[in-house]
Coordinates of C-alpha atoms in Angstrom, one line a residue:
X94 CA -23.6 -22.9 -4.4
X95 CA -22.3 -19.9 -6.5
X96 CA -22.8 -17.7 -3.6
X97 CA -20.2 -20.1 -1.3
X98 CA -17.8 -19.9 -4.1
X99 CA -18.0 -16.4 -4.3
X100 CA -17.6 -15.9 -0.3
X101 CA -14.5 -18.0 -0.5
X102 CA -12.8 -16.8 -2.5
X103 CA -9.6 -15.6 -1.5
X104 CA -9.3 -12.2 -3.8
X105 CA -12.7 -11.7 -2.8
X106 CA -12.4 -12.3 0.8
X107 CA -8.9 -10.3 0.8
X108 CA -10.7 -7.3 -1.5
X109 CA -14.1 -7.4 1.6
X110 CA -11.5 -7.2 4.2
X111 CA -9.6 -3.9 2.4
X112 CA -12.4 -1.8 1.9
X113 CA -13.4 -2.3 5.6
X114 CA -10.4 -1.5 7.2
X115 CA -10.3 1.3 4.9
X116 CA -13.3 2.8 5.8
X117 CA -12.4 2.4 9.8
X118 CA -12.1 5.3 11.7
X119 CA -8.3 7.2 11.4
X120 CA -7.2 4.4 9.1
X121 CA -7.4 7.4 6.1
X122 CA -4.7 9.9 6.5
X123 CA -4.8 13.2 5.2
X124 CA -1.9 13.7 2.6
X125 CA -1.5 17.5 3.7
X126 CA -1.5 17.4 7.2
X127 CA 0.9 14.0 7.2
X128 CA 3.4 15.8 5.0
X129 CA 3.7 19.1 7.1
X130 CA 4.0 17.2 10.0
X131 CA 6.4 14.5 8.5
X132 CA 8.7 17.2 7.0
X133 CA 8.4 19.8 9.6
X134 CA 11.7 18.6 11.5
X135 CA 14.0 18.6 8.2
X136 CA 12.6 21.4 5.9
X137 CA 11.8 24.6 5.3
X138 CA 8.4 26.5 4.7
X139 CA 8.5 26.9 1.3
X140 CA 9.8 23.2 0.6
X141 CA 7.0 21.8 2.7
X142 CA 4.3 23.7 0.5
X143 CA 5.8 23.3 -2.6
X144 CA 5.8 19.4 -1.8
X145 CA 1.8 19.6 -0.5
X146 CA 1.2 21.6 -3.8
X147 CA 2.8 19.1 -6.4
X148 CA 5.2 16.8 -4.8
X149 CA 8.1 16.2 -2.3
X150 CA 10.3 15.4 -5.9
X151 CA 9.2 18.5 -7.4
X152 CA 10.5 20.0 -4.1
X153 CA 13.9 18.9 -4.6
X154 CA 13.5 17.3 -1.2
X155 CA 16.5 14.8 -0.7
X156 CA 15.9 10.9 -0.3
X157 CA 18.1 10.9 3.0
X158 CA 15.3 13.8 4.6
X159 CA 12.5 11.1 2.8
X160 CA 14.1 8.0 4.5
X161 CA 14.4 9.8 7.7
X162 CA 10.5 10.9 7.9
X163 CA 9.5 7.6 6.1
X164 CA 11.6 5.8 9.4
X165 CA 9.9 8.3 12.0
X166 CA 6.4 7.1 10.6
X167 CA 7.5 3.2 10.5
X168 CA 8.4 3.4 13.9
X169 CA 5.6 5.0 15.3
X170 CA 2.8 2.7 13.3
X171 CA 4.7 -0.4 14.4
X172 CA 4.7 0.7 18.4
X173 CA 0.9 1.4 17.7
X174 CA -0.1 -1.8 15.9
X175 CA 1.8 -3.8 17.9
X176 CA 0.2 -2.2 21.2
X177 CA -3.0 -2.6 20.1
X178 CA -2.9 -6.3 18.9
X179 CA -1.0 -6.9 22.8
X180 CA -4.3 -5.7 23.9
X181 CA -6.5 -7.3 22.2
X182 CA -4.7 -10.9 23.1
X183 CA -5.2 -10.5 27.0
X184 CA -8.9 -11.9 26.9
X185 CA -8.0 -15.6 26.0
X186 CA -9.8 -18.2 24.4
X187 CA -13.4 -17.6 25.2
X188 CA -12.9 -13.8 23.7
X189 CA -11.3 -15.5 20.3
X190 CA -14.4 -15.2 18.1
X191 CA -14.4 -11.5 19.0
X192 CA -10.4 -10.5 19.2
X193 CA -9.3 -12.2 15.7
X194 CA -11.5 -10.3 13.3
X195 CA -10.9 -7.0 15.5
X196 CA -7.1 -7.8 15.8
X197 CA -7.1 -8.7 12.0
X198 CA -9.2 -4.9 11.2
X199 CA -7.3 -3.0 13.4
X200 CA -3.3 -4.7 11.9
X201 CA -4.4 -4.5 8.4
X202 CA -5.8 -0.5 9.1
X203 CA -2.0 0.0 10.0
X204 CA -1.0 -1.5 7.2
X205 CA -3.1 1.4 5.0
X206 CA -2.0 3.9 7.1
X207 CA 2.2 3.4 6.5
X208 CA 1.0 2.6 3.0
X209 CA -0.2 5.8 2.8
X210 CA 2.3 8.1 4.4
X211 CA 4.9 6.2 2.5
X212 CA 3.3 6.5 -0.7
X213 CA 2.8 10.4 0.1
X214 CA 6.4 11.0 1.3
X215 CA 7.8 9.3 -2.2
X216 CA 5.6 11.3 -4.6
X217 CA 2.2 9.6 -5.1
X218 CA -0.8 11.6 -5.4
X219 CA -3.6 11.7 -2.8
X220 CA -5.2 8.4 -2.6
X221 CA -8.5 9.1 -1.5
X222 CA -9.4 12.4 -2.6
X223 CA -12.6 12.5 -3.4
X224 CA -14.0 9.6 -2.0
X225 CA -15.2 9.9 1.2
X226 CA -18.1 6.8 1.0
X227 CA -16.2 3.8 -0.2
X228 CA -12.8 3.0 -1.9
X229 CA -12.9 3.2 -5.7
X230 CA -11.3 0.9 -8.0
X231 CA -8.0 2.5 -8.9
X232 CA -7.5 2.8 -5.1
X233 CA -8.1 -0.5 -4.6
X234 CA -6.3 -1.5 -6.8
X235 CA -3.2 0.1 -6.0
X236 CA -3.1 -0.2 -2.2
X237 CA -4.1 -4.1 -3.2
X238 CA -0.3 -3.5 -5.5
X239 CA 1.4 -1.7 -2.0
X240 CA -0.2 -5.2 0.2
X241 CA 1.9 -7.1 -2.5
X242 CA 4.9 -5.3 -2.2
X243 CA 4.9 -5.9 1.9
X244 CA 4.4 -9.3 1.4
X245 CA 7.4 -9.7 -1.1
X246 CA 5.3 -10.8 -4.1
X247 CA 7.4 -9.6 -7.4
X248 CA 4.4 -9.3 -9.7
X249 CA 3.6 -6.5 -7.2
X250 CA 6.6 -5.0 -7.5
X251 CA 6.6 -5.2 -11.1
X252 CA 3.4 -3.8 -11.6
X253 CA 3.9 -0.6 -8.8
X254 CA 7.2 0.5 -10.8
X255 CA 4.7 0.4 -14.0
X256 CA 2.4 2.5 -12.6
X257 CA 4.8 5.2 -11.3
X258 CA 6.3 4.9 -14.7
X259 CA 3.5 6.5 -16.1
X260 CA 2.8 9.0 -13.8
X261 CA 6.0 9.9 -13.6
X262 CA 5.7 11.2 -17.3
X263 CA 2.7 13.9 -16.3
X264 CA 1.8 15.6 -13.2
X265 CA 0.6 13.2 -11.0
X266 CA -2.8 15.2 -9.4
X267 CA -4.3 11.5 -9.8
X268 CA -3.9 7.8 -10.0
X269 CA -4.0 6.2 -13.4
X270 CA -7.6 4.7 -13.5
X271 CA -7.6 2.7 -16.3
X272 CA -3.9 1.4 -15.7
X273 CA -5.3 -0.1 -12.4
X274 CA -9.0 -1.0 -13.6
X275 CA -8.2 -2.4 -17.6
X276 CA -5.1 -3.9 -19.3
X277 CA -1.9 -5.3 -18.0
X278 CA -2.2 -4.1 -14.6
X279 CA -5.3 -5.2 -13.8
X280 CA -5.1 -9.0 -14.0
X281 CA -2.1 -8.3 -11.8
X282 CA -4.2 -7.1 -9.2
X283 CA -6.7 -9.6 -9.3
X284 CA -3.8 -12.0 -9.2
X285 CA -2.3 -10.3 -6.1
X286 CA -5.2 -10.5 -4.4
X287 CA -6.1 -13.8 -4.3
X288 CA -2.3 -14.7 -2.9
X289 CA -3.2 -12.3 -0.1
X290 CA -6.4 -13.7 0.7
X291 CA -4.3 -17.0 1.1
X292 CA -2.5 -15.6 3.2
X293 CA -4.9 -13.9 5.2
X294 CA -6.3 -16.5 6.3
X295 CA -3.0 -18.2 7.5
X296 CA -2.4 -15.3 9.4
X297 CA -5.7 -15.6 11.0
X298 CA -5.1 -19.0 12.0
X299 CA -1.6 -17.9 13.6
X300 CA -3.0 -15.1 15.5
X301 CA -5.7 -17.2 16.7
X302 CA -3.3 -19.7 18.2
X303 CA -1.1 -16.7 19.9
X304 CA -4.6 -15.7 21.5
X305 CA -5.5 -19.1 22.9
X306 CA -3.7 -18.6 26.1
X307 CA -4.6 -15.2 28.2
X308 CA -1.6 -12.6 28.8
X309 CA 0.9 -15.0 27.4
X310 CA -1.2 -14.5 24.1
X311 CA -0.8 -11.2 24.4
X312 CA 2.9 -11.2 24.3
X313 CA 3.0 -13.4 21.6
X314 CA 0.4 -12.0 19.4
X315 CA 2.1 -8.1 20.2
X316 CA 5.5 -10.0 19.4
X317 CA 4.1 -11.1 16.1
X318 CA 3.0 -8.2 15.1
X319 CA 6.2 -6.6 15.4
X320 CA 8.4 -9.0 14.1
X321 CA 5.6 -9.2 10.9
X322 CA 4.7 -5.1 10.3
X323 CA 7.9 -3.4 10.5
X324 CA 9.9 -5.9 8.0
X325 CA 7.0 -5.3 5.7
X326 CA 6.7 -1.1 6.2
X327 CA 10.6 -1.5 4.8
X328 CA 9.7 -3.8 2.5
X329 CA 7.3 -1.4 1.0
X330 CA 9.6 2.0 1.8
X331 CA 12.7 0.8 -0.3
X332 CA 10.8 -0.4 -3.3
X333 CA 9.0 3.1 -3.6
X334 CA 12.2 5.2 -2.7
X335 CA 13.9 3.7 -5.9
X336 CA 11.3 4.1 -8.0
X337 CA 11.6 7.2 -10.9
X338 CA 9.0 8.8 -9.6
X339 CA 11.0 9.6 -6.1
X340 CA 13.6 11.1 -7.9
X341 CA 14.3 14.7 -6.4
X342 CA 14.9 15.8 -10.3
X343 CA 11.5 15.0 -11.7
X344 CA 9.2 17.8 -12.5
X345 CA 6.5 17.8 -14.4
X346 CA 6.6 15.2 -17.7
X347 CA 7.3 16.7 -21.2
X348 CA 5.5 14.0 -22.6
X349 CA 1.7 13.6 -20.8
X350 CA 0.2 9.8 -20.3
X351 CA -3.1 10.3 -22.4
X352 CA -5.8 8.1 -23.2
X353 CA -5.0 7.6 -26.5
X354 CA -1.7 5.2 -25.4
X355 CA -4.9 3.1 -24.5
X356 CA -5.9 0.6 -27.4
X357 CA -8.6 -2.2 -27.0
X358 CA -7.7 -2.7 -23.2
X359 CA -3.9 -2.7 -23.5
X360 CA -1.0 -0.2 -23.4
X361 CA 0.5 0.4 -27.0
X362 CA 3.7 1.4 -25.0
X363 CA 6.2 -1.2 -25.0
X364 CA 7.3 -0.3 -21.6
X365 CA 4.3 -1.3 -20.4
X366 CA 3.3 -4.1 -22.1
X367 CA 5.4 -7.3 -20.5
X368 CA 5.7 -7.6 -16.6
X369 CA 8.4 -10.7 -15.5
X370 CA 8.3 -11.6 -12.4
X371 CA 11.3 -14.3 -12.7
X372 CA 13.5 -15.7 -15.1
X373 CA 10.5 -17.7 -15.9
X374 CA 8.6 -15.0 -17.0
X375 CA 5.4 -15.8 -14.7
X376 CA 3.0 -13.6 -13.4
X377 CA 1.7 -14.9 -10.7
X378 CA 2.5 -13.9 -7.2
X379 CA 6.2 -15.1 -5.9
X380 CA 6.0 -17.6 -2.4
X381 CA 7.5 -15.5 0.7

């Protein structure tokens, strides 16, 4: 019985269906290669390796040159996604046990890739460096945080302007891996993982209703990926280019983010201590 439970369990089913699409092939994107070629059209040599070195903020590199290169990567993730989930809708019906889980691996892949290429453009340190077998907590935990932010959730939002708050006090080589695995973030994850699991599976059921019907179904399942993926990529591009940490003046912190902020599993600094999602003051994932 405790093994059903555990199975359906929607921030275990969403965190299963993460790692996998991470770990499919091309999903990871290689932080240096992605910013040379991102930046190659609007900036020099020396800005491009001073932004693979430390960051595109410690370059000085303007937001307008970021939103441009952050739309260029949208754009062409959203033609690709939405392509490949056309395809797979063409087989009908008696293909549907076989298309949904591929269509659902292959859209939520995209979904880490413009995660990551966003995330790179606006300052945020490699996030799989590393860790080529599986997809650490931290990771996790973060991209779990990025999901939340697609999907409009506030404690998401909340809890990804903490996290850049803290890096944005040190040089951010690395994600901050007991603000994403202990404390206040963490139960924010967890929290934002179960709403995406809920809706998950809703957007399993939709897709598998788009697919019911051959070549119509692959209109209508392309169509919703569009309409679905590239609101989302937005979604998650204008919350991190107004976060401190995009800032073309930051440079490396005078004050560092050290362990010893970290007390029995919280953060002893106030700034991170309360996360409101609402007037209300809850926590819990906002309804899109």
């Amino acid at each position: 019985m405790a093994k059903v439970n555990v199975v359906e369990n929607p921030e275990s089913r969403f965190s299963a269906v993460l790692a996998s699409a991470a770990n499919l092939p091309g999903v990871r994107i290689n932080r240096e290669a992605y910013l040379r070629k991102a930046l190659a059209r609007y900036c020099s040599e020396e800005d491009i390796r001073r932004a693979v070195e430390e960051s595109p903020a410690a370059a000085g590199i303007p937001l307008e040159v970021l939103s441009k290169a952050a739309d260029d990567s949208i754009g062409y993730e959203t033609a690709k996604a939405s392509a490949l989930s056309a395809a797979a809708g063409i087989p009908g019906f008696i293909a549907l046990p076989a298309t949904v889980p591929a269509d659902m691996a292959q859209y939520f892949g995209h979904m880490l890739r413009i995660a990551q290429k966003l995330a790179y453009l606006y300052s945020w340190p490699d996030l799989f460096s590393g860790d080529s077998d599986g997809v650490d907590d931290a990771t996790k935990g973060v991209l779990t945080l990025f999901f939340g932010v697609m999907f409009g959730t506030q404690s998401a939002n909340a809890a990804v302007g903490q996290i850049a708050g803290m890096m944005s006090k040190e040089v951010a080589k690395k994600l901050p891996q007991k603000a994403l695995t202990q404390g206040v973030v963490y139960p924010i994850v967890k929290k934002v993982a179960g709403y995406l699991g809920v809706q998950m599976t809703k957007q399993t059921f939709a897709k598998t209703v788009s697919k019911a019907i051959p070549l119509v179904g692959a209109v209508v399942s392309g169509g919703l990926t569009f309409a679905t993926y590239r609101p989302m990529a937005k979604r998650l591009k204008n919350h991190l280019a107004g976060l401190e940490l995009t800032k073309p003046s930051h440079r490396a912190a005078d004050a560092e983010f050290v362990d010893a902020e970290f007390v029995d599993g919280e953060f002893v600094d106030a700034e991170f201590v309360e996360v409101h999602d609402s007037p209300t003051g809850r926590t819990e994932p906002a309804s899109t």
